[in-house]
Amino acid sequence: MAGLVVAIDGPSGSGKSSVSRGVARELGLRYLDTGAMYRAITWWMLREGVDVTDAAAVAARAGEPELVVGTDPDAPTIAVDGVDVSGPIRGPEVTGAVSAVSAVPVVRRRLVAMQRAIMDEACREGAGIVIEGRDIGTAVAPDATVKIFLTASPEERARRRAAELAGTTLEAQREALARRDRLDSTRAVNPLAKAEDAVELDTTGLTLDEVIAEVVRLTKERTS
């Protein structure tokens, strides 16, 4: 598995994070959550009082925050300017703003470059890496050995999110996910899309262990 890159894409609620970390553990690979990087930039913009709906304002300051990302699947970390933001970036304010920030071309160029650098380092060191996001197989790692596109029914995705978040409802999550899908799929730069050579895996009705096992099987099949 040395030097292996596994790209796992999919919409919110499809199970990318849990599956990707599980696959990385099973195969002894590093793990990168690219969504956390966009959330971290969004958190910083909100803290600095930047109008996240103003693409020009976001672009003007996109190079300022310093991001440090840990790739241990058992304890992934992300810090902005030395502050651990692993918890704060999962809050509702960041969740509601991240699509707007991640659609800004300057932001995407900076973070894609960082993601490729992390991937290249893992491969040079013979570690291999699982990278999850929305444009990994199409933009970040188009030459990845294995590409997986996770999906699930809208109802299942909403149910998962409602179970994760306190104080929300199934209907609220259904509407939030539909909005996020629309924004992520229609942005001008690197939209959410399935790579032509990706294997699509519908996780509806499957347990986490079942999905991890299937991705591990597909990976071993592709690399044997």
PDB file of C-alpha atoms in Angstrom:
ATOM      1  CA  MET A   1       0.000   0.000   0.000  1.00  0.00           C
ATOM      2  CA  ALA A   2       3.039   2.302   0.010  1.00  0.00           C
ATOM      3  CA  GLY A   3       2.417   5.387  -2.106  1.00  0.00           C
ATOM      4  CA  LEU A   4      -1.238   4.494  -2.616  1.00  0.00           C
ATOM      5  CA  VAL A   5      -3.792   7.319  -2.989  1.00  0.00           C
ATOM      6  CA  VAL A   6      -7.449   6.501  -2.328  1.00  0.00           C
ATOM      7  CA  ALA A   7      -9.840   9.300  -3.331  1.00  0.00           C
ATOM      8  CA  ILE A   8     -13.244   9.237  -1.643  1.00  0.00           C
ATOM      9  CA  ASP A   9     -15.825  11.781  -2.778  1.00  0.00           C
ATOM     10  CA  GLY A  10     -19.491  12.316  -2.109  1.00  0.00           C
ATOM     11  CA  PRO A  11     -22.096  14.738  -0.805  1.00  0.00           C
ATOM     12  CA  SER A  12     -22.712  15.653   2.828  1.00  0.00           C
ATOM     13  CA  GLY A  13     -24.128  12.798   4.858  1.00  0.00           C
ATOM     14  CA  SER A  14     -22.889  10.062   2.556  1.00  0.00           C
ATOM     15  CA  GLY A  15     -20.483   8.793   5.210  1.00  0.00           C
ATOM     16  CA  LYS A  16     -17.204  10.048   3.734  1.00  0.00           C
ATOM     17  CA  SER A  17     -15.423  10.944   6.959  1.00  0.00           C
ATOM     18  CA  SER A  18     -16.191   7.808   8.954  1.00  0.00           C
ATOM     19  CA  VAL A  19     -15.560   5.544   5.979  1.00  0.00           C
ATOM     20  CA  SER A  20     -12.328   7.276   4.968  1.00  0.00           C
ATOM     21  CA  ARG A  21     -10.879   7.111   8.465  1.00  0.00           C
ATOM     22  CA  GLY A  22     -11.869   3.462   8.780  1.00  0.00           C
ATOM     23  CA  VAL A  23     -10.287   2.570   5.441  1.00  0.00           C
ATOM     24  CA  ALA A  24      -7.089   4.435   6.359  1.00  0.00           C
ATOM     25  CA  ARG A  25      -6.877   2.495   9.627  1.00  0.00           C
ATOM     26  CA  GLU A  26      -7.503  -0.845   7.931  1.00  0.00           C
ATOM     27  CA  LEU A  27      -4.854  -0.259   5.272  1.00  0.00           C
ATOM     28  CA  GLY A  28      -2.312   1.580   7.401  1.00  0.00           C
ATOM     29  CA  LEU A  29      -2.580   4.810   5.406  1.00  0.00           C
ATOM     30  CA  ARG A  30      -2.660   8.476   6.317  1.00  0.00           C
ATOM     31  CA  TYR A  31      -5.942  10.387   6.155  1.00  0.00           C
ATOM     32  CA  LEU A  32      -6.835  13.862   4.922  1.00  0.00           C
ATOM     33  CA  ASP A  33     -10.201  15.554   5.414  1.00  0.00           C
ATOM     34  CA  THR A  34     -10.199  18.321   2.803  1.00  0.00           C
ATOM     35  CA  GLY A  35     -13.599  19.545   3.952  1.00  0.00           C
ATOM     36  CA  ALA A  36     -12.091  20.424   7.327  1.00  0.00           C
ATOM     37  CA  MET A  37      -9.629  22.693   5.533  1.00  0.00           C
ATOM     38  CA  TYR A  38     -12.429  24.657   3.869  1.00  0.00           C
ATOM     39  CA  ARG A  39     -14.249  24.809   7.179  1.00  0.00           C
ATOM     40  CA  ALA A  40     -11.111  26.116   8.886  1.00  0.00           C
ATOM     41  CA  ILE A  41     -10.746  28.936   6.364  1.00  0.00           C
ATOM     42  CA  THR A  42     -14.442  29.723   6.825  1.00  0.00           C
ATOM     43  CA  TRP A  43     -14.059  29.775  10.619  1.00  0.00           C
ATOM     44  CA  TRP A  44     -11.175  32.245  10.271  1.00  0.00           C
ATOM     45  CA  MET A  45     -13.167  34.496   7.908  1.00  0.00           C
ATOM     46  CA  LEU A  46     -16.083  34.609  10.328  1.00  0.00           C
ATOM     47  CA  ARG A  47     -13.787  35.336  13.270  1.00  0.00           C
ATOM     48  CA  GLU A  48     -12.163  38.182  11.335  1.00  0.00           C
ATOM     49  CA  GLY A  49     -15.546  39.668  10.436  1.00  0.00           C
ATOM     50  CA  VAL A  50     -15.157  39.086   6.701  1.00  0.00           C
ATOM     51  CA  ASP A  51     -18.442  39.089   4.767  1.00  0.00           C
ATOM     52  CA  VAL A  52     -18.407  35.505   3.498  1.00  0.00           C
ATOM     53  CA  THR A  53     -21.027  36.328   0.876  1.00  0.00           C
ATOM     54  CA  ASP A  54     -18.599  38.820  -0.703  1.00  0.00           C
ATOM     55  CA  ALA A  55     -16.311  36.700  -2.898  1.00  0.00           C
ATOM     56  CA  ALA A  56     -13.896  39.579  -3.469  1.00  0.00           C
ATOM     57  CA  ALA A  57     -13.533  40.192   0.268  1.00  0.00           C
ATOM     58  CA  VAL A  58     -12.903  36.487   0.915  1.00  0.00           C
ATOM     59  CA  ALA A  59     -10.384  36.299  -1.941  1.00  0.00           C
ATOM     60  CA  ALA A  60      -8.492  39.324  -0.659  1.00  0.00           C
ATOM     61  CA  ARG A  61      -7.730  37.614   2.657  1.00  0.00           C
ATOM     62  CA  ALA A  62      -7.621  33.954   1.636  1.00  0.00           C
ATOM     63  CA  GLY A  63      -3.838  33.790   1.906  1.00  0.00           C
ATOM     64  CA  GLU A  64      -3.618  35.102   5.470  1.00  0.00           C
ATOM     65  CA  PRO A  65      -4.601  32.223   7.776  1.00  0.00           C
ATOM     66  CA  GLU A  66      -1.926  29.600   8.459  1.00  0.00           C
ATOM     67  CA  LEU A  67      -3.311  26.058   8.376  1.00  0.00           C
ATOM     68  CA  VAL A  68      -1.623  23.012   9.879  1.00  0.00           C
ATOM     69  CA  VAL A  69      -3.285  19.670   9.182  1.00  0.00           C
ATOM     70  CA  GLY A  70      -2.628  16.346  10.934  1.00  0.00           C
ATOM     71  CA  THR A  71      -3.119  13.130   8.941  1.00  0.00           C
ATOM     72  CA  ASP A  72      -3.376  10.456  11.655  1.00  0.00           C
ATOM     73  CA  PRO A  73      -6.714   8.666  11.054  1.00  0.00           C
ATOM     74  CA  ASP A  74      -7.014   7.945  14.772  1.00  0.00           C
ATOM     75  CA  ALA A  75      -6.568  11.598  15.721  1.00  0.00           C
ATOM     76  CA  PRO A  76      -6.900  13.975  12.750  1.00  0.00           C
ATOM     77  CA  THR A  77      -6.203  17.577  13.684  1.00  0.00           C
ATOM     78  CA  ILE A  78      -6.491  20.991  12.132  1.00  0.00           C
ATOM     79  CA  ALA A  79      -5.221  24.289  13.483  1.00  0.00           C
ATOM     80  CA  VAL A  80      -5.501  27.866  12.236  1.00  0.00           C
ATOM     81  CA  ASP A  81      -2.789  30.303  13.325  1.00  0.00           C
ATOM     82  CA  GLY A  82      -1.850  27.879  16.082  1.00  0.00           C
ATOM     83  CA  VAL A  83      -5.426  27.454  17.372  1.00  0.00           C
ATOM     84  CA  ASP A  84      -6.981  23.959  17.362  1.00  0.00           C
ATOM     85  CA  VAL A  85     -10.290  24.413  15.547  1.00  0.00           C
ATOM     86  CA  SER A  86     -11.316  20.755  15.212  1.00  0.00           C
ATOM     87  CA  GLY A  87     -14.428  21.408  17.304  1.00  0.00           C
ATOM     88  CA  PRO A  88     -15.459  24.953  16.323  1.00  0.00           C
ATOM     89  CA  ILE A  89     -15.423  24.238  12.582  1.00  0.00           C
ATOM     90  CA  ARG A  90     -18.299  21.769  13.024  1.00  0.00           C
ATOM     91  CA  GLY A  91     -20.675  24.395  14.411  1.00  0.00           C
ATOM     92  CA  PRO A  92     -23.797  25.600  12.585  1.00  0.00           C
ATOM     93  CA  GLU A  93     -22.364  29.023  11.691  1.00  0.00           C
ATOM     94  CA  VAL A  94     -19.434  27.508   9.806  1.00  0.00           C
ATOM     95  CA  THR A  95     -21.650  24.835   8.255  1.00  0.00           C
ATOM     96  CA  GLY A  96     -23.969  27.509   6.897  1.00  0.00           C
ATOM     97  CA  ALA A  97     -21.130  29.576   5.419  1.00  0.00           C
ATOM     98  CA  VAL A  98     -18.632  27.023   4.126  1.00  0.00           C
ATOM     99  CA  SER A  99     -20.210  26.538   0.692  1.00  0.00           C
ATOM    100  CA  ALA A 100     -19.894  30.252  -0.079  1.00  0.00           C
ATOM    101  CA  VAL A 101     -16.258  30.401   1.013  1.00  0.00           C
ATOM    102  CA  SER A 102     -15.265  27.172  -0.730  1.00  0.00           C
ATOM    103  CA  ALA A 103     -16.726  28.445  -4.010  1.00  0.00           C
ATOM    104  CA  VAL A 104     -14.191  31.307  -4.174  1.00  0.00           C
ATOM    105  CA  PRO A 105     -11.549  30.360  -6.794  1.00  0.00           C
ATOM    106  CA  VAL A 106      -8.627  31.824  -4.817  1.00  0.00           C
ATOM    107  CA  VAL A 107      -9.576  29.730  -1.788  1.00  0.00           C
ATOM    108  CA  ARG A 108      -9.846  26.577  -3.861  1.00  0.00           C
ATOM    109  CA  ARG A 109      -6.524  27.132  -5.599  1.00  0.00           C
ATOM    110  CA  ARG A 110      -4.720  27.642  -2.311  1.00  0.00           C
ATOM    111  CA  LEU A 111      -6.236  24.630  -0.581  1.00  0.00           C
ATOM    112  CA  VAL A 112      -5.947  22.286  -3.562  1.00  0.00           C
ATOM    113  CA  ALA A 113      -2.242  23.139  -3.722  1.00  0.00           C
ATOM    114  CA  MET A 114      -1.915  22.347  -0.002  1.00  0.00           C
ATOM    115  CA  GLN A 115      -3.832  19.093  -0.405  1.00  0.00           C
ATOM    116  CA  ARG A 116      -1.598  17.980  -3.265  1.00  0.00           C
ATOM    117  CA  ALA A 117       1.488  18.834  -1.231  1.00  0.00           C
ATOM    118  CA  ILE A 118       0.235  16.696   1.678  1.00  0.00           C
ATOM    119  CA  MET A 119      -0.584  13.864  -0.736  1.00  0.00           C
ATOM    120  CA  ASP A 120       2.825  14.075  -2.415  1.00  0.00           C
ATOM    121  CA  GLU A 121       4.604  14.042   0.947  1.00  0.00           C
ATOM    122  CA  ALA A 122       2.716  10.925   2.031  1.00  0.00           C
ATOM    123  CA  CYS A 123       3.623   9.169  -1.217  1.00  0.00           C
ATOM    124  CA  ARG A 124       7.282  10.217  -1.061  1.00  0.00           C
ATOM    125  CA  GLU A 125       7.512   8.832   2.441  1.00  0.00           C
ATOM    126  CA  GLY A 126       5.894   5.576   1.337  1.00  0.00           C
ATOM    127  CA  ALA A 127       2.903   6.009   3.633  1.00  0.00           C
ATOM    128  CA  GLY A 128       0.002   6.321   1.190  1.00  0.00           C
ATOM    129  CA  ILE A 129      -3.106   8.319   1.989  1.00  0.00           C
ATOM    130  CA  VAL A 130      -6.903   8.325   1.904  1.00  0.00           C
ATOM    131  CA  ILE A 131      -8.238  11.727   0.868  1.00  0.00           C
ATOM    132  CA  GLU A 132     -11.891  12.635   1.238  1.00  0.00           C
ATOM    133  CA  GLY A 133     -13.849  15.544  -0.159  1.00  0.00           C
ATOM    134  CA  ARG A 134     -15.991  16.612  -3.073  1.00  0.00           C
ATOM    135  CA  ASP A 135     -13.459  17.107  -5.864  1.00  0.00           C
ATOM    136  CA  ILE A 136     -10.683  14.661  -5.007  1.00  0.00           C
ATOM    137  CA  GLY A 137     -11.060  12.275  -7.926  1.00  0.00           C
ATOM    138  CA  THR A 138     -11.722  15.081 -10.399  1.00  0.00           C
ATOM    139  CA  ALA A 139      -9.392  17.895  -9.301  1.00  0.00           C
ATOM    140  CA  VAL A 140      -7.105  17.164  -6.356  1.00  0.00           C
ATOM    141  CA  ALA A 141      -5.939  13.652  -7.276  1.00  0.00           C
ATOM    142  CA  PRO A 142      -7.199  12.814 -10.782  1.00  0.00           C
ATOM    143  CA  ASP A 143      -4.514  10.102 -11.031  1.00  0.00           C
ATOM    144  CA  ALA A 144      -5.478   8.390  -7.761  1.00  0.00           C
ATOM    145  CA  THR A 145      -5.145   4.617  -7.924  1.00  0.00           C
ATOM    146  CA  VAL A 146      -8.584   4.097  -6.400  1.00  0.00           C
ATOM    147  CA  LYS A 147     -11.569   6.440  -6.681  1.00  0.00           C
ATOM    148  CA  ILE A 148     -14.786   5.924  -4.736  1.00  0.00           C
ATOM    149  CA  PHE A 149     -17.918   8.049  -4.932  1.00  0.00           C
ATOM    150  CA  LEU A 150     -20.203   7.502  -1.934  1.00  0.00           C
ATOM    151  CA  THR A 151     -23.910   8.218  -2.137  1.00  0.00           C
ATOM    152  CA  ALA A 152     -26.995   7.615  -0.021  1.00  0.00           C
ATOM    153  CA  SER A 153     -30.662   8.464  -0.335  1.00  0.00           C
ATOM    154  CA  PRO A 154     -31.648  11.999   0.731  1.00  0.00           C
ATOM    155  CA  GLU A 155     -33.711  10.539   3.565  1.00  0.00           C
ATOM    156  CA  GLU A 156     -30.814   8.436   4.851  1.00  0.00           C
ATOM    157  CA  ARG A 157     -28.370  11.329   4.669  1.00  0.00           C
ATOM    158  CA  ALA A 158     -30.784  13.614   6.542  1.00  0.00           C
ATOM    159  CA  ARG A 159     -31.371  10.928   9.165  1.00  0.00           C
ATOM    160  CA  ARG A 160     -27.640  10.562   9.765  1.00  0.00           C
ATOM    161  CA  ARG A 161     -27.111  14.286  10.152  1.00  0.00           C
ATOM    162  CA  ALA A 162     -30.093  14.675  12.470  1.00  0.00           C
ATOM    163  CA  ALA A 163     -28.692  11.889  14.657  1.00  0.00           C
ATOM    164  CA  GLU A 164     -25.314  13.657  14.828  1.00  0.00           C
ATOM    165  CA  LEU A 165     -26.596  17.133  15.653  1.00  0.00           C
ATOM    166  CA  ALA A 166     -28.513  18.054  18.776  1.00  0.00           C
ATOM    167  CA  GLY A 167     -31.472  20.411  18.521  1.00  0.00           C
ATOM    168  CA  THR A 168     -32.284  19.763  14.882  1.00  0.00           C
ATOM    169  CA  THR A 169     -34.991  17.906  12.968  1.00  0.00           C
ATOM    170  CA  LEU A 170     -35.085  15.518  10.055  1.00  0.00           C
ATOM    171  CA  GLU A 171     -36.866  18.083   7.888  1.00  0.00           C
ATOM    172  CA  ALA A 172     -34.358  20.809   8.737  1.00  0.00           C
ATOM    173  CA  GLN A 173     -31.474  18.552   7.774  1.00  0.00           C
ATOM    174  CA  ARG A 174     -33.212  17.471   4.583  1.00  0.00           C
ATOM    175  CA  GLU A 175     -33.535  21.111   3.525  1.00  0.00           C
ATOM    176  CA  ALA A 176     -29.976  21.972   4.611  1.00  0.00           C
ATOM    177  CA  LEU A 177     -28.497  19.063   2.660  1.00  0.00           C
ATOM    178  CA  ALA A 178     -30.505  19.909  -0.453  1.00  0.00           C
ATOM    179  CA  ARG A 179     -29.190  23.484  -0.281  1.00  0.00           C
ATOM    180  CA  ARG A 180     -25.602  22.287   0.226  1.00  0.00           C
ATOM    181  CA  ASP A 181     -25.902  19.861  -2.702  1.00  0.00           C
ATOM    182  CA  ARG A 182     -27.158  22.616  -4.960  1.00  0.00           C
ATOM    183  CA  LEU A 183     -24.362  25.012  -4.004  1.00  0.00           C
ATOM    184  CA  ASP A 184     -21.592  22.418  -4.177  1.00  0.00           C
ATOM    185  CA  SER A 185     -22.752  20.961  -7.500  1.00  0.00           C
ATOM    186  CA  THR A 186     -23.182  24.283  -9.300  1.00  0.00           C
ATOM    187  CA  ARG A 187     -20.103  26.249  -8.218  1.00  0.00           C
ATOM    188  CA  ALA A 188     -17.930  27.359 -11.104  1.00  0.00           C
ATOM    189  CA  VAL A 189     -14.643  25.876  -9.877  1.00  0.00           C
ATOM    190  CA  ASN A 190     -14.228  22.171  -9.071  1.00  0.00           C
ATOM    191  CA  PRO A 191     -17.871  21.361  -8.322  1.00  0.00           C
ATOM    192  CA  LEU A 192     -19.012  18.215  -6.553  1.00  0.00           C
ATOM    193  CA  ALA A 193     -18.911  15.547  -9.256  1.00  0.00           C
ATOM    194  CA  LYS A 194     -18.242  11.860  -9.720  1.00  0.00           C
ATOM    195  CA  ALA A 195     -15.043  11.107 -11.632  1.00  0.00           C
ATOM    196  CA  GLU A 196     -15.658   9.032 -14.750  1.00  0.00           C
ATOM    197  CA  ASP A 197     -13.478   6.206 -13.437  1.00  0.00           C
ATOM    198  CA  ALA A 198     -14.823   6.253  -9.874  1.00  0.00           C
ATOM    199  CA  VAL A 199     -16.744   3.342  -8.381  1.00  0.00           C
ATOM    200  CA  GLU A 200     -20.096   4.550  -7.060  1.00  0.00           C
ATOM    201  CA  LEU A 201     -21.166   2.983  -3.791  1.00  0.00           C
ATOM    202  CA  ASP A 202     -24.644   3.583  -2.365  1.00  0.00           C
ATOM    203  CA  THR A 203     -24.365   3.357   1.415  1.00  0.00           C
ATOM    204  CA  THR A 204     -28.119   3.451   2.102  1.00  0.00           C
ATOM    205  CA  GLY A 205     -29.010   0.600   4.411  1.00  0.00           C
ATOM    206  CA  LEU A 206     -25.382  -0.449   4.943  1.00  0.00           C
ATOM    207  CA  THR A 207     -23.555  -0.338   8.254  1.00  0.00           C
ATOM    208  CA  LEU A 208     -20.341   1.629   8.580  1.00  0.00           C
ATOM    209  CA  ASP A 209     -18.332  -1.589   8.887  1.00  0.00           C
ATOM    210  CA  GLU A 210     -19.916  -2.947   5.717  1.00  0.00           C
ATOM    211  CA  VAL A 211     -19.023   0.151   3.725  1.00  0.00           C
ATOM    212  CA  ILE A 212     -15.453   0.192   5.036  1.00  0.00           C
ATOM    213  CA  ALA A 213     -15.057  -3.490   4.186  1.00  0.00           C
ATOM    214  CA  GLU A 214     -16.307  -2.914   0.632  1.00  0.00           C
ATOM    215  CA  VAL A 215     -13.952   0.016   0.023  1.00  0.00           C
ATOM    216  CA  VAL A 216     -11.042  -2.003   1.418  1.00  0.00           C
ATOM    217  CA  ARG A 217     -11.997  -4.889  -0.866  1.00  0.00           C
ATOM    218  CA  LEU A 218     -12.188  -2.626  -3.910  1.00  0.00           C
ATOM    219  CA  THR A 219      -8.841  -1.069  -3.028  1.00  0.00           C
ATOM    220  CA  LYS A 220      -7.099  -4.403  -2.675  1.00  0.00           C
ATOM    221  CA  GLU A 221      -8.720  -5.581  -5.901  1.00  0.00           C
ATOM    222  CA  ARG A 222      -7.451  -2.513  -7.780  1.00  0.00           C
ATOM    223  CA  THR A 223      -3.935  -2.790  -6.348  1.00  0.00           C
ATOM    224  CA  SER A 224      -3.406  -6.539  -6.546  1.00  0.00           C
TER     225      SER A 224
END
